[in-house]
mmCIF file of C-alpha atoms in Angstrom:
data_model
loop_
_atom_site.group_PDB
_atom_site.id
_atom_site.type_symbol
_atom_site.label_atom_id
_atom_site.label_comp_id
_atom_site.label_asym_id
_atom_site.label_seq_id
_atom_site.Cartn_x
_atom_site.Cartn_y
_atom_site.Cartn_z
ATOM 1 C CA MET A 1 -21.754 -85.003 21.447
ATOM 2 C CA THR A 2 -21.682 -84.172 25.163
ATOM 3 C CA LEU A 3 -18.182 -83.994 26.602
ATOM 4 C CA ASN A 4 -17.334 -86.574 29.253
ATOM 5 C CA TRP A 5 -17.523 -85.121 32.749
ATOM 6 C CA LYS A 6 -13.767 -84.955 33.286
ATOM 7 C CA THR A 7 -13.038 -82.926 30.148
ATOM 8 C CA GLY A 8 -16.224 -80.873 30.517
ATOM 9 C CA GLY A 9 -15.725 -80.171 34.210
ATOM 10 C CA LEU A 10 -12.098 -79.192 33.703
ATOM 11 C CA ALA A 11 -13.026 -76.841 30.829
ATOM 12 C CA LEU A 12 -15.829 -75.290 32.884
ATOM 13 C CA GLY A 13 -13.502 -74.839 35.856
ATOM 14 C CA LEU A 14 -10.895 -73.164 33.656
ATOM 15 C CA VAL A 15 -13.478 -70.680 32.359
ATOM 16 C CA PHE A 16 -14.539 -69.795 35.920
ATOM 17 C CA PHE A 17 -10.876 -69.400 36.879
ATOM 18 C CA LEU A 18 -10.097 -67.299 33.805
ATOM 19 C CA ALA A 19 -12.969 -64.966 34.657
ATOM 20 C CA VAL A 20 -11.762 -64.311 38.216
ATOM 21 C CA LEU A 21 -8.129 -64.101 37.076
ATOM 22 C CA LEU A 22 -8.800 -61.498 34.390
ATOM 23 C CA VAL A 23 -11.908 -59.630 35.546
ATOM 24 C CA LYS A 24 -14.352 -60.887 38.190
ATOM 25 C CA PRO A 25 -16.443 -63.971 39.020
ATOM 26 C CA ILE A 26 -19.076 -65.063 36.498
ATOM 27 C CA GLY A 27 -22.723 -64.157 37.077
ATOM 28 C CA VAL A 28 -25.766 -64.088 34.812
ATOM 29 C CA SER A 29 -29.118 -63.409 36.474
ATOM 30 C CA THR A 30 -28.561 -59.685 37.130
ATOM 31 C CA GLN A 31 -28.605 -59.159 33.381
ATOM 32 C CA PHE A 32 -32.281 -60.165 33.209
ATOM 33 C CA VAL A 33 -32.915 -57.095 35.377
ATOM 34 C CA ILE A 34 -30.650 -54.979 33.189
ATOM 35 C CA LEU A 35 -32.507 -56.112 30.042
ATOM 36 C CA ASP A 36 -35.840 -55.362 31.747
ATOM 37 C CA GLY A 37 -34.472 -51.940 32.618
ATOM 38 C CA ILE A 38 -33.277 -51.316 29.066
ATOM 39 C CA LEU A 39 -36.700 -52.273 27.642
ATOM 40 C CA TRP A 40 -38.564 -50.276 30.280
ATOM 41 C CA ASN A 41 -36.355 -47.218 29.832
ATOM 42 C CA ALA A 42 -36.858 -47.443 26.056
ATOM 43 C CA VAL A 43 -40.621 -47.175 26.567
ATOM 44 C CA ASP A 44 -40.417 -44.602 29.362
ATOM 45 C CA GLY A 45 -37.210 -42.558 29.242
ATOM 46 C CA SER A 46 -37.737 -41.157 32.731
ATOM 47 C CA VAL A 47 -37.013 -44.489 34.458
ATOM 48 C CA VAL A 48 -33.248 -44.027 34.549
ATOM 49 C CA THR A 49 -31.812 -40.555 34.993
ATOM 50 C CA GLN A 50 -28.333 -39.101 35.248
ATOM 51 C CA ALA A 51 -27.518 -36.438 37.814
ATOM 52 C CA ASP A 52 -25.265 -33.442 37.138
ATOM 53 C CA ASP A 53 -22.348 -35.175 38.856
ATOM 54 C CA GLY A 54 -22.577 -38.012 36.338
ATOM 55 C CA SER A 55 -24.112 -40.556 38.716
ATOM 56 C CA TYR A 56 -27.166 -42.557 37.703
ATOM 57 C CA THR A 57 -30.343 -43.294 39.575
ATOM 58 C CA SER A 58 -33.795 -44.644 38.846
ATOM 59 C CA THR A 59 -37.407 -44.224 39.848
ATOM 60 C CA ASN A 60 -37.301 -47.978 40.519
ATOM 61 C CA ALA A 61 -35.823 -48.687 43.954
ATOM 62 C CA TYR A 62 -34.098 -51.875 42.783
ATOM 63 C CA LEU A 63 -32.358 -50.214 39.838
ATOM 64 C CA ALA A 64 -31.370 -47.327 42.098
ATOM 65 C CA LYS A 65 -29.850 -49.476 44.864
ATOM 66 C CA SER A 66 -26.105 -49.650 45.604
ATOM 67 C CA GLY A 67 -25.450 -46.151 44.309
ATOM 68 C CA GLY A 68 -27.330 -46.730 41.062
ATOM 69 C CA LYS A 69 -24.965 -49.342 39.612
ATOM 70 C CA TYR A 70 -27.824 -51.182 37.869
ATOM 71 C CA ALA A 71 -29.237 -47.882 36.595
ATOM 72 C CA LYS A 72 -25.811 -47.071 35.177
ATOM 73 C CA ASN A 73 -25.640 -50.389 33.339
ATOM 74 C CA VAL A 74 -29.163 -49.901 31.985
ATOM 75 C CA ALA A 75 -28.069 -46.530 30.593
ATOM 76 C CA ASN A 76 -24.836 -48.051 29.198
ATOM 77 C CA PRO A 77 -25.544 -51.581 27.910
ATOM 78 C CA LEU A 78 -22.036 -51.789 26.455
ATOM 79 C CA ASN A 79 -20.583 -52.813 29.819
ATOM 80 C CA TYR A 80 -18.646 -55.960 30.739
ATOM 81 C CA SER A 81 -21.454 -57.883 32.476
ATOM 82 C CA PHE A 82 -24.099 -57.308 29.811
ATOM 83 C CA VAL A 83 -21.775 -57.969 26.871
ATOM 84 C CA PHE A 84 -20.624 -61.116 28.676
ATOM 85 C CA VAL A 85 -24.167 -62.500 28.619
ATOM 86 C CA VAL A 86 -24.689 -61.543 24.971
ATOM 87 C CA ALA A 87 -21.392 -63.301 24.169
ATOM 88 C CA MET A 88 -22.649 -66.417 25.993
ATOM 89 C CA VAL A 89 -25.510 -66.630 23.500
ATOM 90 C CA VAL A 90 -23.103 -66.277 20.576
ATOM 91 C CA GLY A 91 -20.700 -68.855 22.039
ATOM 92 C CA GLY A 92 -23.543 -71.272 22.717
ATOM 93 C CA ALA A 93 -24.912 -70.863 19.193
ATOM 94 C CA ILE A 94 -21.532 -71.441 17.538
ATOM 95 C CA SER A 95 -20.852 -74.473 19.731
ATOM 96 C CA ALA A 96 -24.265 -76.031 19.028
ATOM 97 C CA PHE A 97 -23.879 -75.385 15.301
ATOM 98 C CA MET A 98 -20.398 -76.932 15.217
ATOM 99 C CA ARG A 99 -21.565 -80.137 16.885
ATOM 100 C CA GLY A 100 -24.379 -80.474 14.357
ATOM 101 C CA GLY A 101 -27.319 -78.903 16.215
ATOM 102 C CA ILE A 102 -29.925 -80.572 18.394
ATOM 103 C CA GLY A 103 -32.568 -81.878 15.969
ATOM 104 C CA ALA A 104 -36.188 -80.879 15.338
ATOM 105 C CA GLN A 105 -37.688 -82.863 18.242
ATOM 106 C CA GLU A 106 -35.341 -81.317 20.812
ATOM 107 C CA ARG A 107 -36.068 -77.842 19.448
ATOM 108 C CA GLN A 108 -39.698 -78.292 20.502
ATOM 109 C CA MET A 109 -39.065 -79.818 23.926
ATOM 110 C CA PRO A 110 -36.475 -81.983 25.688
ATOM 111 C CA ALA A 111 -36.748 -85.791 25.607
ATOM 112 C CA ILE A 112 -37.247 -86.147 29.359
ATOM 113 C CA TRP A 113 -40.317 -83.912 29.274
ATOM 114 C CA ARG A 114 -41.795 -85.780 26.291
ATOM 115 C CA ALA A 115 -41.269 -89.118 28.021
ATOM 116 C CA ASN A 116 -43.134 -88.006 31.150
ATOM 117 C CA PHE A 117 -45.725 -85.493 29.956
ATOM 118 C CA GLY A 118 -46.330 -86.171 26.266
ATOM 119 C CA ASP A 119 -45.720 -83.806 23.377
ATOM 120 C CA SER A 120 -48.207 -80.996 24.038
ATOM 121 C CA GLN A 121 -46.332 -77.795 23.259
ATOM 122 C CA MET A 122 -48.853 -75.769 25.255
ATOM 123 C CA LYS A 123 -48.241 -77.810 28.385
ATOM 124 C CA ARG A 124 -44.465 -77.568 28.049
ATOM 125 C CA ASN A 125 -44.566 -73.836 27.371
ATOM 126 C CA ALA A 126 -46.881 -73.151 30.315
ATOM 127 C CA ALA A 127 -44.616 -75.085 32.687
ATOM 128 C CA VAL A 128 -41.458 -73.454 31.371
ATOM 129 C CA PHE A 129 -42.919 -69.941 31.517
ATOM 130 C CA VAL A 130 -43.884 -70.415 35.157
ATOM 131 C CA ALA A 131 -40.469 -71.924 35.840
ATOM 132 C CA GLY A 132 -38.716 -68.953 34.234
ATOM 133 C CA PHE A 133 -40.714 -66.556 36.386
ATOM 134 C CA VAL A 134 -39.995 -68.460 39.599
ATOM 135 C CA VAL A 135 -36.302 -68.995 38.782
ATOM 136 C CA LEU A 136 -35.583 -65.340 38.088
ATOM 137 C CA TYR A 137 -37.642 -64.099 41.023
ATOM 138 C CA GLY A 138 -35.755 -66.560 43.211
ATOM 139 C CA ALA A 139 -32.378 -65.676 41.750
ATOM 140 C CA ARG A 140 -32.930 -61.972 42.366
ATOM 141 C CA LEU A 141 -34.184 -62.631 45.884
ATOM 142 C CA ALA A 142 -31.077 -64.717 46.523
ATOM 143 C CA GLY A 143 -28.827 -62.170 44.814
ATOM 144 C CA GLY A 144 -27.463 -64.648 42.289
ATOM 145 C CA CYS A 145 -28.113 -67.857 40.398
ATOM 146 C CA THR A 146 -26.430 -71.134 39.607
ATOM 147 C CA SER A 147 -23.468 -69.286 38.059
ATOM 148 C CA GLY A 148 -22.967 -66.464 40.534
ATOM 149 C CA HIS A 149 -23.913 -68.152 43.792
ATOM 150 C CA MET A 150 -23.382 -71.853 43.281
ATOM 151 C CA MET A 151 -20.363 -72.000 40.977
ATOM 152 C CA SER A 152 -18.561 -68.692 41.580
ATOM 153 C CA GLY A 153 -19.690 -68.532 45.209
ATOM 154 C CA MET A 154 -18.628 -71.984 46.354
ATOM 155 C CA MET A 155 -15.425 -71.640 44.337
ATOM 156 C CA GLN A 156 -14.577 -68.594 46.479
ATOM 157 C CA THR A 157 -15.661 -70.401 49.695
ATOM 158 C CA SER A 158 -18.361 -67.787 50.255
ATOM 159 C CA LEU A 159 -20.926 -68.745 52.877
ATOM 160 C CA SER A 160 -23.799 -67.448 50.737
ATOM 161 C CA GLY A 161 -22.839 -69.835 47.908
ATOM 162 C CA TYR A 162 -23.236 -72.821 50.211
ATOM 163 C CA ILE A 163 -26.557 -71.544 51.592
ATOM 164 C CA PHE A 164 -27.842 -71.030 48.061
ATOM 165 C CA ALA A 165 -26.731 -74.463 46.825
ATOM 166 C CA LEU A 166 -28.367 -76.081 49.848
ATOM 167 C CA GLY A 167 -31.667 -74.352 49.071
ATOM 168 C CA ALA A 168 -31.492 -75.027 45.341
ATOM 169 C CA PHE A 169 -30.840 -78.768 45.635
ATOM 170 C CA ALA A 170 -33.267 -79.147 48.569
ATOM 171 C CA ALA A 171 -36.039 -78.042 46.197
ATOM 172 C CA ALA A 172 -34.699 -79.334 42.871
ATOM 173 C CA VAL A 173 -34.024 -82.980 43.755
ATOM 174 C CA PRO A 174 -37.460 -83.790 45.263
ATOM 175 C CA THR A 175 -39.159 -81.904 42.411
ATOM 176 C CA ALA A 176 -37.263 -83.872 39.769
ATOM 177 C CA LEU A 177 -37.813 -87.174 41.597
ATOM 178 C CA ILE A 178 -41.571 -86.540 41.583
ATOM 179 C CA LEU A 179 -41.841 -85.129 38.051
ATOM 180 C CA PHE A 180 -39.486 -87.329 36.087
ATOM 181 C CA ARG A 181 -40.224 -90.924 36.974
ATOM 182 C CA LYS A 182 -39.721 -92.138 33.424
ATOM 183 C CA GLU A 183 -36.323 -91.823 31.849
ATOM 184 C CA ALA A 184 -35.911 -90.292 28.443
ATOM 185 C CA MET B 1 -12.600 -51.287 25.539
ATOM 186 C CA SER B 2 -10.385 -54.147 26.652
ATOM 187 C CA SER B 3 -13.023 -55.083 29.205
ATOM 188 C CA ILE B 4 -15.521 -55.504 26.367
ATOM 189 C CA LEU B 5 -13.050 -57.730 24.527
ATOM 190 C CA LEU B 6 -12.627 -59.849 27.663
ATOM 191 C CA ALA B 7 -16.419 -60.051 28.019
ATOM 192 C CA LEU B 8 -16.668 -61.362 24.456
ATOM 193 C CA ILE B 9 -13.911 -63.946 24.944
ATOM 194 C CA ILE B 10 -14.828 -65.231 28.419
ATOM 195 C CA GLY B 11 -18.579 -64.998 27.830
ATOM 196 C CA GLY B 12 -18.248 -66.770 24.488
ATOM 197 C CA ALA B 13 -16.140 -69.521 26.036
ATOM 198 C CA PHE B 14 -18.610 -69.897 28.912
ATOM 199 C CA GLY B 15 -21.555 -70.260 26.531
ATOM 200 C CA ALA B 16 -19.705 -72.806 24.409
ATOM 201 C CA VAL B 17 -18.590 -74.890 27.384
ATOM 202 C CA LEU B 18 -22.092 -74.890 28.927
ATOM 203 C CA ASP B 19 -23.352 -76.217 25.608
ATOM 204 C CA ARG B 20 -20.677 -78.894 25.296
ATOM 205 C CA VAL B 21 -20.931 -80.066 28.890
ATOM 206 C CA GLY B 22 -24.687 -80.588 28.441
ATOM 207 C CA ALA B 23 -25.800 -78.099 31.100
ATOM 208 C CA ALA B 24 -28.184 -76.417 28.634
ATOM 209 C CA ASN B 25 -29.898 -79.737 27.843
ATOM 210 C CA PRO B 26 -32.920 -80.062 30.193
ATOM 211 C CA THR B 27 -32.883 -83.846 29.830
ATOM 212 C CA LEU B 28 -29.406 -84.024 31.381
ATOM 213 C CA ILE B 29 -30.401 -81.565 34.130
ATOM 214 C CA GLY B 30 -33.506 -83.656 34.868
ATOM 215 C CA LYS B 31 -31.466 -86.854 35.016
ATOM 216 C CA MET B 32 -28.963 -85.224 37.342
ATOM 217 C CA LEU B 33 -31.695 -83.924 39.656
ATOM 218 C CA ASN B 34 -33.675 -87.191 39.739
ATOM 219 C CA LEU B 35 -30.332 -88.818 40.534
ATOM 220 C CA SER B 36 -30.430 -91.213 37.587
ATOM 221 C CA ASN B 37 -27.349 -89.844 35.810
ATOM 222 C CA LEU B 38 -24.821 -87.855 37.811
ATOM 223 C CA HIS B 39 -22.301 -87.132 35.029
ATOM 224 C CA LEU B 40 -23.275 -83.467 34.987
ATOM 225 C CA MET B 41 -23.044 -83.273 38.798
ATOM 226 C CA LYS B 42 -19.533 -84.688 38.574
ATOM 227 C CA ALA B 43 -18.639 -82.076 35.951
ATOM 228 C CA ILE B 44 -20.030 -79.248 38.123
ATOM 229 C CA LEU B 45 -18.158 -80.462 41.221
ATOM 230 C CA LEU B 46 -14.934 -80.848 39.234
ATOM 231 C CA ALA B 47 -15.389 -77.336 37.819
ATOM 232 C CA ILE B 48 -15.912 -75.739 41.233
ATOM 233 C CA GLY B 49 -12.934 -77.647 42.643
ATOM 234 C CA THR B 50 -10.668 -76.794 39.713
ATOM 235 C CA GLY B 51 -11.621 -73.122 39.857
ATOM 236 C CA SER B 52 -11.066 -73.005 43.596
ATOM 237 C CA VAL B 53 -7.645 -74.685 43.576
ATOM 238 C CA LEU B 54 -6.417 -72.488 40.708
ATOM 239 C CA MET B 55 -7.769 -69.257 42.192
ATOM 240 C CA PHE B 56 -6.503 -69.744 45.737
ATOM 241 C CA GLY B 57 -3.266 -71.355 44.531
ATOM 242 C CA GLY B 58 -2.768 -68.386 42.211
ATOM 243 C CA GLN B 59 -3.412 -65.985 45.086
ATOM 244 C CA MET B 60 -0.790 -67.682 47.245
ATOM 245 C CA LEU B 61 1.739 -67.441 44.429
ATOM 246 C CA GLY B 62 0.821 -63.791 43.891
ATOM 247 C CA LEU B 63 -0.454 -64.474 40.355
ATOM 248 C CA VAL B 64 -4.149 -63.836 41.015
ATOM 249 C CA ASP B 65 -5.367 -60.484 42.324
ATOM 250 C CA VAL B 66 -7.276 -61.067 45.574
ATOM 251 C CA ALA B 67 -9.289 -57.905 44.835
ATOM 252 C CA HIS B 68 -10.953 -59.743 41.921
ATOM 253 C CA MET B 69 -12.936 -61.808 44.414
ATOM 254 C CA SER B 70 -16.585 -60.875 44.701
ATOM 255 C CA VAL B 71 -18.387 -62.440 47.642
ATOM 256 C CA LYS B 72 -22.144 -62.098 47.906
ATOM 257 C CA ALA B 73 -23.979 -61.421 51.168
ATOM 258 C CA ALA B 74 -25.602 -64.187 53.199
ATOM 259 C CA TYR B 75 -29.209 -63.602 54.301
ATOM 260 C CA ILE B 76 -32.355 -65.720 54.700
ATOM 261 C CA GLY B 77 -33.514 -64.713 51.215
ATOM 262 C CA VAL B 78 -30.496 -66.523 49.763
ATOM 263 C CA PHE B 79 -31.937 -69.811 51.017
ATOM 264 C CA ALA B 80 -35.536 -68.896 50.092
ATOM 265 C CA GLY B 81 -34.450 -67.747 46.637
ATOM 266 C CA GLY B 82 -32.422 -70.935 46.265
ATOM 267 C CA LEU B 83 -35.551 -72.987 46.973
ATOM 268 C CA LEU B 84 -37.513 -71.071 44.324
ATOM 269 C CA LEU B 85 -34.730 -71.368 41.776
ATOM 270 C CA GLY B 86 -34.315 -75.061 42.531
ATOM 271 C CA PHE B 87 -37.996 -75.758 41.945
ATOM 272 C CA GLY B 88 -38.042 -73.919 38.615
ATOM 273 C CA TRP B 89 -34.699 -75.381 37.575
ATOM 274 C CA ALA B 90 -36.061 -78.912 38.079
ATOM 275 C CA LEU B 91 -39.414 -78.159 36.413
ATOM 276 C CA SER B 92 -37.894 -76.631 33.272
ATOM 277 C CA GLY B 93 -34.324 -77.903 33.188
ATOM 278 C CA TYR B 94 -33.087 -74.335 32.780
ATOM 279 C CA CYS B 95 -31.398 -71.795 34.993
ATOM 280 C CA PRO B 96 -30.744 -68.196 33.881
ATOM 281 C CA GLY B 97 -27.453 -68.896 32.089
ATOM 282 C CA THR B 98 -28.379 -72.201 30.518
ATOM 283 C CA SER B 99 -31.700 -70.864 29.205
ATOM 284 C CA LEU B 100 -29.713 -68.389 27.120
ATOM 285 C CA VAL B 101 -27.418 -71.111 25.805
ATOM 286 C CA GLY B 102 -30.366 -73.453 25.206
ATOM 287 C CA ALA B 103 -32.129 -70.767 23.201
ATOM 288 C CA ALA B 104 -28.904 -70.191 21.277
ATOM 289 C CA ALA B 105 -28.857 -73.900 20.400
ATOM 290 C CA GLY B 106 -32.368 -73.548 18.960
ATOM 291 C CA ARG B 107 -34.514 -74.678 21.887
ATOM 292 C CA LYS B 108 -37.871 -72.912 21.537
ATOM 293 C CA ASP B 109 -38.964 -73.670 25.096
ATOM 294 C CA ALA B 110 -35.835 -71.861 26.333
ATOM 295 C CA LEU B 111 -37.191 -68.679 24.731
ATOM 296 C CA VAL B 112 -40.413 -69.143 26.699
ATOM 297 C CA PHE B 113 -38.336 -69.588 29.862
ATOM 298 C CA ILE B 114 -36.491 -66.329 29.117
ATOM 299 C CA ALA B 115 -39.818 -64.515 28.663
ATOM 300 C CA GLY B 116 -41.021 -65.865 32.008
ATOM 301 C CA GLY B 117 -37.664 -64.923 33.503
ATOM 302 C CA LEU B 118 -37.857 -61.326 32.327
ATOM 303 C CA LEU B 119 -41.309 -61.092 33.906
ATOM 304 C CA GLY B 120 -40.045 -62.712 37.126
ATOM 305 C CA ALA B 121 -37.120 -60.278 37.302
ATOM 306 C CA ALA B 122 -39.532 -57.390 36.705
ATOM 307 C CA ALA B 123 -41.772 -58.702 39.487
ATOM 308 C CA TYR B 124 -38.774 -58.634 41.816
ATOM 309 C CA MET B 125 -37.987 -55.064 40.781
ATOM 310 C CA ALA B 126 -41.575 -54.135 41.616
ATOM 311 C CA THR B 127 -41.662 -55.923 44.977
ATOM 312 C CA TYR B 128 -38.115 -55.058 46.101
ATOM 313 C CA PRO B 129 -39.212 -52.425 48.670
ATOM 314 C CA ALA B 130 -41.621 -54.914 50.298
ATOM 315 C CA VAL B 131 -38.981 -57.660 50.268
ATOM 316 C CA THR B 132 -36.486 -55.319 51.943
ATOM 317 C CA HIS B 133 -39.088 -54.426 54.544
ATOM 318 C CA SER B 134 -39.801 -58.104 55.290
ATOM 319 C CA GLY B 135 -36.334 -58.619 56.739
ATOM 320 C CA LEU B 136 -35.525 -61.402 54.249
ATOM 321 C CA LEU B 137 -32.518 -59.386 53.086
ATOM 322 C CA ASP B 138 -31.085 -58.753 56.547
ATOM 323 C CA LYS B 139 -27.531 -60.054 56.765
ATOM 324 C CA ILE B 140 -26.790 -63.199 58.718
ATOM 325 C CA ALA B 141 -23.427 -64.488 59.983
ATOM 326 C CA GLY B 142 -21.686 -61.271 58.958
ATOM 327 C CA GLY B 143 -23.130 -61.036 55.426
ATOM 328 C CA LYS B 144 -20.326 -61.042 52.885
ATOM 329 C CA VAL B 145 -18.111 -63.663 54.480
ATOM 330 C CA THR B 146 -15.859 -66.476 53.319
ATOM 331 C CA LEU B 147 -15.533 -69.724 55.285
ATOM 332 C CA GLY B 148 -11.915 -69.011 56.201
ATOM 333 C CA THR B 149 -10.146 -65.641 56.382
ATOM 334 C CA VAL B 150 -8.570 -64.952 52.985
ATOM 335 C CA PRO B 151 -5.324 -62.939 53.301
ATOM 336 C CA ASP B 152 -5.645 -59.367 51.944
ATOM 337 C CA ALA B 153 -9.300 -59.859 50.985
ATOM 338 C CA LYS B 154 -11.860 -57.186 51.813
ATOM 339 C CA TYR B 155 -14.187 -59.850 53.227
ATOM 340 C CA GLU B 156 -14.363 -61.135 56.775
ATOM 341 C CA GLY B 157 -13.874 -64.797 57.524
ATOM 342 C CA LEU B 158 -16.526 -66.902 59.205
ATOM 343 C CA THR B 159 -13.598 -68.622 60.939
ATOM 344 C CA ALA B 160 -9.997 -67.573 61.494
ATOM 345 C CA LEU B 161 -8.725 -70.501 59.405
ATOM 346 C CA PRO B 162 -6.382 -69.394 56.582
ATOM 347 C CA GLY B 163 -8.882 -68.823 53.759
ATOM 348 C CA ASP B 164 -6.543 -69.591 50.883
ATOM 349 C CA LEU B 165 -5.423 -72.944 52.295
ATOM 350 C CA LEU B 166 -8.996 -73.787 53.225
ATOM 351 C CA GLY B 167 -10.049 -72.881 49.670
ATOM 352 C CA ILE B 168 -7.493 -75.260 48.208
ATOM 353 C CA ALA B 169 -8.496 -78.010 50.645
ATOM 354 C CA LEU B 170 -12.198 -77.589 49.850
ATOM 355 C CA GLY B 171 -11.398 -77.414 46.141
ATOM 356 C CA LEU B 172 -9.548 -80.719 46.366
ATOM 357 C CA ALA B 173 -12.483 -82.142 48.336
ATOM 358 C CA PHE B 174 -14.879 -81.136 45.535
ATOM 359 C CA ILE B 175 -12.609 -82.876 43.032
ATOM 360 C CA VAL B 176 -12.436 -86.045 45.153
ATOM 361 C CA VAL B 177 -16.226 -86.090 45.539
ATOM 362 C CA ALA B 178 -16.582 -85.665 41.760
ATOM 363 C CA PHE B 179 -14.552 -88.850 41.279
ATOM 364 C CA ILE B 180 -16.140 -90.997 43.999
ATOM 365 C CA LEU B 181 -19.748 -89.987 43.312
ATOM 366 C CA PRO B 182 -21.590 -92.944 41.716
ATOM 367 C CA GLU B 183 -22.889 -92.547 38.166
ATOM 368 C CA ARG B 184 -26.457 -93.027 39.367
ATOM 369 C CA ILE B 185 -28.217 -93.319 42.716
ATOM 370 C CA THR B 186 -31.856 -94.089 41.894
ATOM 371 C CA GLN B 187 -32.672 -97.476 40.393
ATOM 372 C CA LYS B 188 -33.262 -97.875 36.695
ATOM 373 C CA GLN B 189 -36.933 -97.449 35.756
ATOM 374 C CA PRO B 190 -38.599 -100.196 33.690
ATOM 375 C CA ALA B 191 -39.483 -97.587 31.031
ATOM 376 C CA ALA B 192 -35.817 -97.057 30.289
ATOM 377 C CA ALA B 193 -35.516 -100.523 28.814
ATOM 378 C CA THR B 194 -37.835 -99.663 25.944
ATOM 379 C CA VAL B 195 -36.011 -96.495 24.896
#
């Protein structure tokens, strides 16, 4: 089932090392913006535009920032960072399938939630939707998430990684202590 | 094209390892964060330490390109965003990467998280000019800095300490902490006995 922490931690560390050895540090949350941009640009083709010199820009200030690098990735989804995240989904699916899946109950909601808040799907979905919103808003405000800031950042001894981890655990631990008093 | 191949291999491996280590299982995240089962914390600390020792060791031996480092800027919003992410991470058990892997494993609530996440990211895109104006994104302590000064890196050091040696030392410290951290901190709840 779940790997023991020594094997799992070593494997995870090797993947983070492999990424920085071969390409660049791992990061995920930017790709939520890129997917938003792709969807938005599909509906309204004027969101991302290419200038005569080949550079990209956007009517959205965030997509246009840093010389339009997000706008460029929106226009060309077949880039390293976006394909990386798509590959994560494929890797996760294959891994879960090979270990026999997670079972019908877990598909609906995790055991720890059920133990503390009952099995209302509505309640779980409402909480998780709000959480998703807050997490991605926070990750974009911070400029990275658990992967980019906490793991890749602290691995590189970057100051911002430590600041982020401090903030994340300062909020996460009290929240979990209050919410999850019963163990699954 | 080779960069796409690398994305498929490294991304695929990352997704698989997140699944196997249990990081995409909200129950294990919840138990880590309420301090009742720190196995996942130990794995995360060991991973950061391992990555750090290998990367900086590789740099010193000339095997790892220093230019591959990518250090993010430090500003107040990093802490504020960390607080927001931490709250949502605890509430749901998902962060951006693990929600994708959780959904891949068949977790329906992870799909709801992703939907909320896409909306949250869009909200940031919409409010980015106001956030910039607020000063939350103004650099502190030099912005893109490492704790020591890494030889040949394009980033400044917060201190003049040799960044590669410091990286190895901190990496080893992470590994030591992973081993000495207790398996649980909070006391067992009575409810656990019945499950």
